[in-house]
PDB file of C-alpha atoms in Angstrom:
ATOM      1  CA  UNK A   1      47.646 -11.803 -16.296  1.00 88.00           C
ATOM      2  CA  UNK A   2      50.122  -9.972 -14.068  1.00 89.00           C
ATOM      3  CA  UNK A   3      52.777 -12.645 -14.546  1.00 89.00           C
ATOM      4  CA  UNK A   4      52.252 -12.440 -18.333  1.00 95.00           C
ATOM      5  CA  UNK A   5      52.779  -8.669 -18.157  1.00 93.00           C
ATOM      6  CA  UNK A   6      55.971  -9.108 -16.070  1.00 92.00           C
ATOM      7  CA  UNK A   7      57.474 -11.764 -18.352  1.00 93.00           C
ATOM      8  CA  UNK A   8      56.573  -9.815 -21.507  1.00 95.00           C
ATOM      9  CA  UNK A   9      58.074  -6.640 -20.016  1.00 92.00           C
ATOM     10  CA  UNK A  10      61.271  -8.449 -19.039  1.00 92.00           C
ATOM     11  CA  UNK A  11      61.500  -9.769 -22.623  1.00 92.00           C
ATOM     12  CA  UNK A  12      60.554  -6.313 -23.992  1.00 91.00           C
ATOM     13  CA  UNK A  13      58.026  -7.996 -26.273  1.00 94.00           C
ATOM     14  CA  UNK A  14      55.951  -4.906 -27.075  1.00 95.00           C
ATOM     15  CA  UNK A  15      53.113  -6.729 -28.856  1.00 97.00           C
ATOM     16  CA  UNK A  16      52.784  -9.219 -26.009  1.00 97.00           C
ATOM     17  CA  UNK A  17      52.836  -6.433 -23.394  1.00 97.00           C
ATOM     18  CA  UNK A  18      50.136  -4.453 -25.195  1.00 97.00           C
ATOM     19  CA  UNK A  19      48.003  -7.609 -25.526  1.00 98.00           C
ATOM     20  CA  UNK A  20      47.794  -7.880 -21.720  1.00 98.00           C
ATOM     21  CA  UNK A  21      45.792  -4.601 -21.625  1.00 98.00           C
ATOM     22  CA  UNK A  22      42.301  -3.612 -22.679  1.00 98.00           C
ATOM     23  CA  UNK A  23      42.265  -1.248 -25.705  1.00 98.00           C
ATOM     24  CA  UNK A  24      41.771   1.728 -23.354  1.00 98.00           C
ATOM     25  CA  UNK A  25      44.157   0.368 -20.702  1.00 98.00           C
ATOM     26  CA  UNK A  26      46.094   2.782 -18.500  1.00 98.00           C
ATOM     27  CA  UNK A  27      49.648   2.536 -17.180  1.00 97.00           C
ATOM     28  CA  UNK A  28      51.122   4.925 -14.631  1.00 96.00           C
ATOM     29  CA  UNK A  29      54.801   4.382 -13.829  1.00 91.00           C
ATOM     30  CA  UNK A  30      57.323   6.525 -11.933  1.00 85.00           C
ATOM     31  CA  UNK A  31      59.637   7.135 -14.896  1.00 83.00           C
ATOM     32  CA  UNK A  32      57.093   8.411 -17.450  1.00 87.00           C
ATOM     33  CA  UNK A  33      53.961  10.491 -17.814  1.00 91.00           C
ATOM     34  CA  UNK A  34      50.490   8.888 -17.858  1.00 95.00           C
ATOM     35  CA  UNK A  35      50.142   6.251 -20.634  1.00 97.00           C
ATOM     36  CA  UNK A  36      46.819   5.270 -22.148  1.00 98.00           C
ATOM     37  CA  UNK A  37      45.544   2.928 -24.873  1.00 98.00           C
ATOM     38  CA  UNK A  38      47.301   0.359 -27.017  1.00 98.00           C
ATOM     39  CA  UNK A  39      49.062   2.996 -29.136  1.00 98.00           C
ATOM     40  CA  UNK A  40      50.312   4.831 -26.046  1.00 98.00           C
ATOM     41  CA  UNK A  41      51.474   1.598 -24.446  1.00 98.00           C
ATOM     42  CA  UNK A  42      53.332   0.527 -27.581  1.00 97.00           C
ATOM     43  CA  UNK A  43      55.027   3.944 -27.844  1.00 97.00           C
ATOM     44  CA  UNK A  44      56.063   3.838 -24.170  1.00 94.00           C
ATOM     45  CA  UNK A  45      57.582   0.361 -24.364  1.00 93.00           C
ATOM     46  CA  UNK A  46      59.377   1.220 -27.606  1.00 93.00           C
ATOM     47  CA  UNK A  47      60.798   4.290 -25.803  1.00 90.00           C
ATOM     48  CA  UNK A  48      61.691   2.075 -22.849  1.00 86.00           C
ATOM     49  CA  UNK A  49      63.507  -0.367 -25.155  1.00 84.00           C
ATOM     50  CA  UNK A  50      65.801   2.474 -26.229  1.00 83.00           C
ATOM     51  CA  UNK A  51      66.993   3.057 -22.673  1.00 79.00           C
ATOM     52  CA  UNK A  52      70.311   1.579 -21.618  1.00 73.00           C
ATOM     53  CA  UNK A  53      68.892  -1.236 -19.508  1.00 77.00           C
ATOM     54  CA  UNK A  54      70.438  -4.478 -20.706  1.00 77.00           C
ATOM     55  CA  UNK A  55      68.203  -6.875 -18.778  1.00 84.00           C
ATOM     56  CA  UNK A  56      65.187  -6.685 -16.509  1.00 87.00           C
ATOM     57  CA  UNK A  57      63.769  -9.067 -13.930  1.00 91.00           C
ATOM     58  CA  UNK A  58      60.413  -8.370 -12.259  1.00 92.00           C
ATOM     59  CA  UNK A  59      59.515  -9.995  -8.960  1.00 93.00           C
ATOM     60  CA  UNK A  60      56.048  -9.535  -7.445  1.00 94.00           C
ATOM     61  CA  UNK A  61      54.933 -10.696  -4.026  1.00 94.00           C
ATOM     62  CA  UNK A  62      52.445 -10.248  -1.155  1.00 95.00           C
ATOM     63  CA  UNK A  63      49.630 -10.048  -3.674  1.00 93.00           C
ATOM     64  CA  UNK A  64      45.986  -9.534  -2.791  1.00 96.00           C
ATOM     65  CA  UNK A  65      43.351  -9.961  -5.513  1.00 96.00           C
ATOM     66  CA  UNK A  66      39.638  -9.292  -5.057  1.00 98.00           C
ATOM     67  CA  UNK A  67      37.320 -10.585  -7.769  1.00 97.00           C
ATOM     68  CA  UNK A  68      33.794  -9.236  -8.288  1.00 98.00           C
ATOM     69  CA  UNK A  69      32.196 -11.062 -11.216  1.00 97.00           C
ATOM     70  CA  UNK A  70      33.872  -9.655 -14.352  1.00 98.00           C
ATOM     71  CA  UNK A  71      36.167  -7.159 -12.650  1.00 98.00           C
ATOM     72  CA  UNK A  72      38.943  -7.492 -10.123  1.00 98.00           C
ATOM     73  CA  UNK A  73      41.421  -5.364  -8.231  1.00 98.00           C
ATOM     74  CA  UNK A  74      44.862  -6.372  -7.137  1.00 97.00           C
ATOM     75  CA  UNK A  75      47.752  -4.981  -5.199  1.00 96.00           C
ATOM     76  CA  UNK A  76      51.238  -6.241  -4.411  1.00 95.00           C
ATOM     77  CA  UNK A  77      54.795  -5.215  -3.858  1.00 95.00           C
ATOM     78  CA  UNK A  78      57.283  -5.418  -6.669  1.00 94.00           C
ATOM     79  CA  UNK A  79      61.032  -5.472  -7.041  1.00 93.00           C
ATOM     80  CA  UNK A  80      62.661  -4.956 -10.420  1.00 90.00           C
ATOM     81  CA  UNK A  81      66.339  -5.511 -11.103  1.00 87.00           C
ATOM     82  CA  UNK A  82      67.875  -3.848 -14.146  1.00 85.00           C
ATOM     83  CA  UNK A  83      71.426  -4.293 -15.394  1.00 84.00           C
ATOM     84  CA  UNK A  84      73.133  -1.246 -16.836  1.00 77.00           C
ATOM     85  CA  UNK A  85      76.126  -0.806 -19.133  1.00 74.00           C
ATOM     86  CA  UNK A  86      79.331  -1.532 -17.224  1.00 74.00           C
ATOM     87  CA  UNK A  87      77.538  -4.267 -15.264  1.00 73.00           C
ATOM     88  CA  UNK A  88      76.107  -1.920 -12.633  1.00 82.00           C
ATOM     89  CA  UNK A  89      72.623  -2.779 -11.473  1.00 85.00           C
ATOM     90  CA  UNK A  90      69.612  -0.713 -10.508  1.00 85.00           C
ATOM     91  CA  UNK A  91      66.851  -1.950  -8.259  1.00 87.00           C
ATOM     92  CA  UNK A  92      63.386  -0.519  -7.926  1.00 88.00           C
ATOM     93  CA  UNK A  93      61.007  -1.498  -5.151  1.00 93.00           C
ATOM     94  CA  UNK A  94      57.442  -0.339  -4.881  1.00 94.00           C
ATOM     95  CA  UNK A  95      53.736  -1.035  -4.800  1.00 95.00           C
ATOM     96  CA  UNK A  96      51.365  -1.849  -7.681  1.00 96.00           C
ATOM     97  CA  UNK A  97      47.624  -1.185  -7.784  1.00 97.00           C
ATOM     98  CA  UNK A  98      45.927  -3.005 -10.653  1.00 97.00           C
ATOM     99  CA  UNK A  99      42.429  -3.245 -12.083  1.00 98.00           C
ATOM    100  CA  UNK A 100      41.399  -6.197 -14.240  1.00 98.00           C
ATOM    101  CA  UNK A 101      38.412  -6.839 -16.462  1.00 98.00           C
ATOM    102  CA  UNK A 102      37.174 -10.107 -17.971  1.00 98.00           C
ATOM    103  CA  UNK A 103      36.823  -9.795 -21.751  1.00 97.00           C
ATOM    104  CA  UNK A 104      35.853 -12.188 -24.526  1.00 96.00           C
ATOM    105  CA  UNK A 105      39.611 -12.881 -24.801  1.00 94.00           C
ATOM    106  CA  UNK A 106      40.022 -13.575 -21.072  1.00 96.00           C
ATOM    107  CA  UNK A 107      41.241 -11.361 -18.251  1.00 97.00           C
ATOM    108  CA  UNK A 108      43.023  -8.132 -19.203  1.00 98.00           C
ATOM    109  CA  UNK A 109      44.664  -5.292 -17.334  1.00 98.00           C
ATOM    110  CA  UNK A 110      42.548  -2.148 -17.452  1.00 98.00           C
ATOM    111  CA  UNK A 111      44.740  -0.040 -15.173  1.00 98.00           C
ATOM    112  CA  UNK A 112      48.143  -0.423 -13.550  1.00 96.00           C
ATOM    113  CA  UNK A 113      49.668   2.137 -11.234  1.00 96.00           C
ATOM    114  CA  UNK A 114      53.183   1.579  -9.898  1.00 93.00           C
ATOM    115  CA  UNK A 115      54.502   3.661  -7.020  1.00 92.00           C
ATOM    116  CA  UNK A 116      58.224   3.345  -6.532  1.00 88.00           C
ATOM    117  CA  UNK A 117      59.365   3.496  -2.917  1.00 87.00           C
ATOM    118  CA  UNK A 118      63.075   2.750  -3.253  1.00 82.00           C
ATOM    119  CA  UNK A 119      65.480   3.043  -6.183  1.00 82.00           C
ATOM    120  CA  UNK A 120      69.152   2.175  -5.822  1.00 83.00           C
ATOM    121  CA  UNK A 121      72.062   1.796  -8.201  1.00 80.00           C
ATOM    122  CA  UNK A 122      74.597  -0.801  -7.134  1.00 78.00           C
ATOM    123  CA  UNK A 123      78.086  -0.876  -8.625  1.00 77.00           C
ATOM    124  CA  UNK A 124      79.377  -4.070 -10.204  1.00 68.00           C
ATOM    125  CA  UNK A 125      82.320  -3.940  -7.757  1.00 72.00           C
ATOM    126  CA  UNK A 126      79.953  -4.042  -4.779  1.00 67.00           C
ATOM    127  CA  UNK A 127      78.143  -7.063  -6.240  1.00 60.00           C
ATOM    128  CA  UNK A 128      81.319  -9.106  -6.555  1.00 57.00           C
TER     129      UNK A 128
END
């Protein structure tokens, strides 16, 4: 489910992103206030799509997932690379805490909380 969320977010496929969450799902991210429910999630990702990021690439690693029947918790580090106008890039590194629930439609995200630890903008000149 987490990889589906990452790929859908990188593609900015709002319907697909929202479908990864339960109807009352919660998303807490460093760049926006608390987001809740399918309508709130859709509004956030539509707002996000209007930002100047040209591409996104999520990477998640060092994951730990604990399953207890029909619920699970997970945590891992993430790194996201964004490209900006003018070819500059921005990287965000942090830690995700996630709660999952098994539904009739399979596993869904019920809560995701991202805590950014490092954010850096890198100029296109430095990349070359």
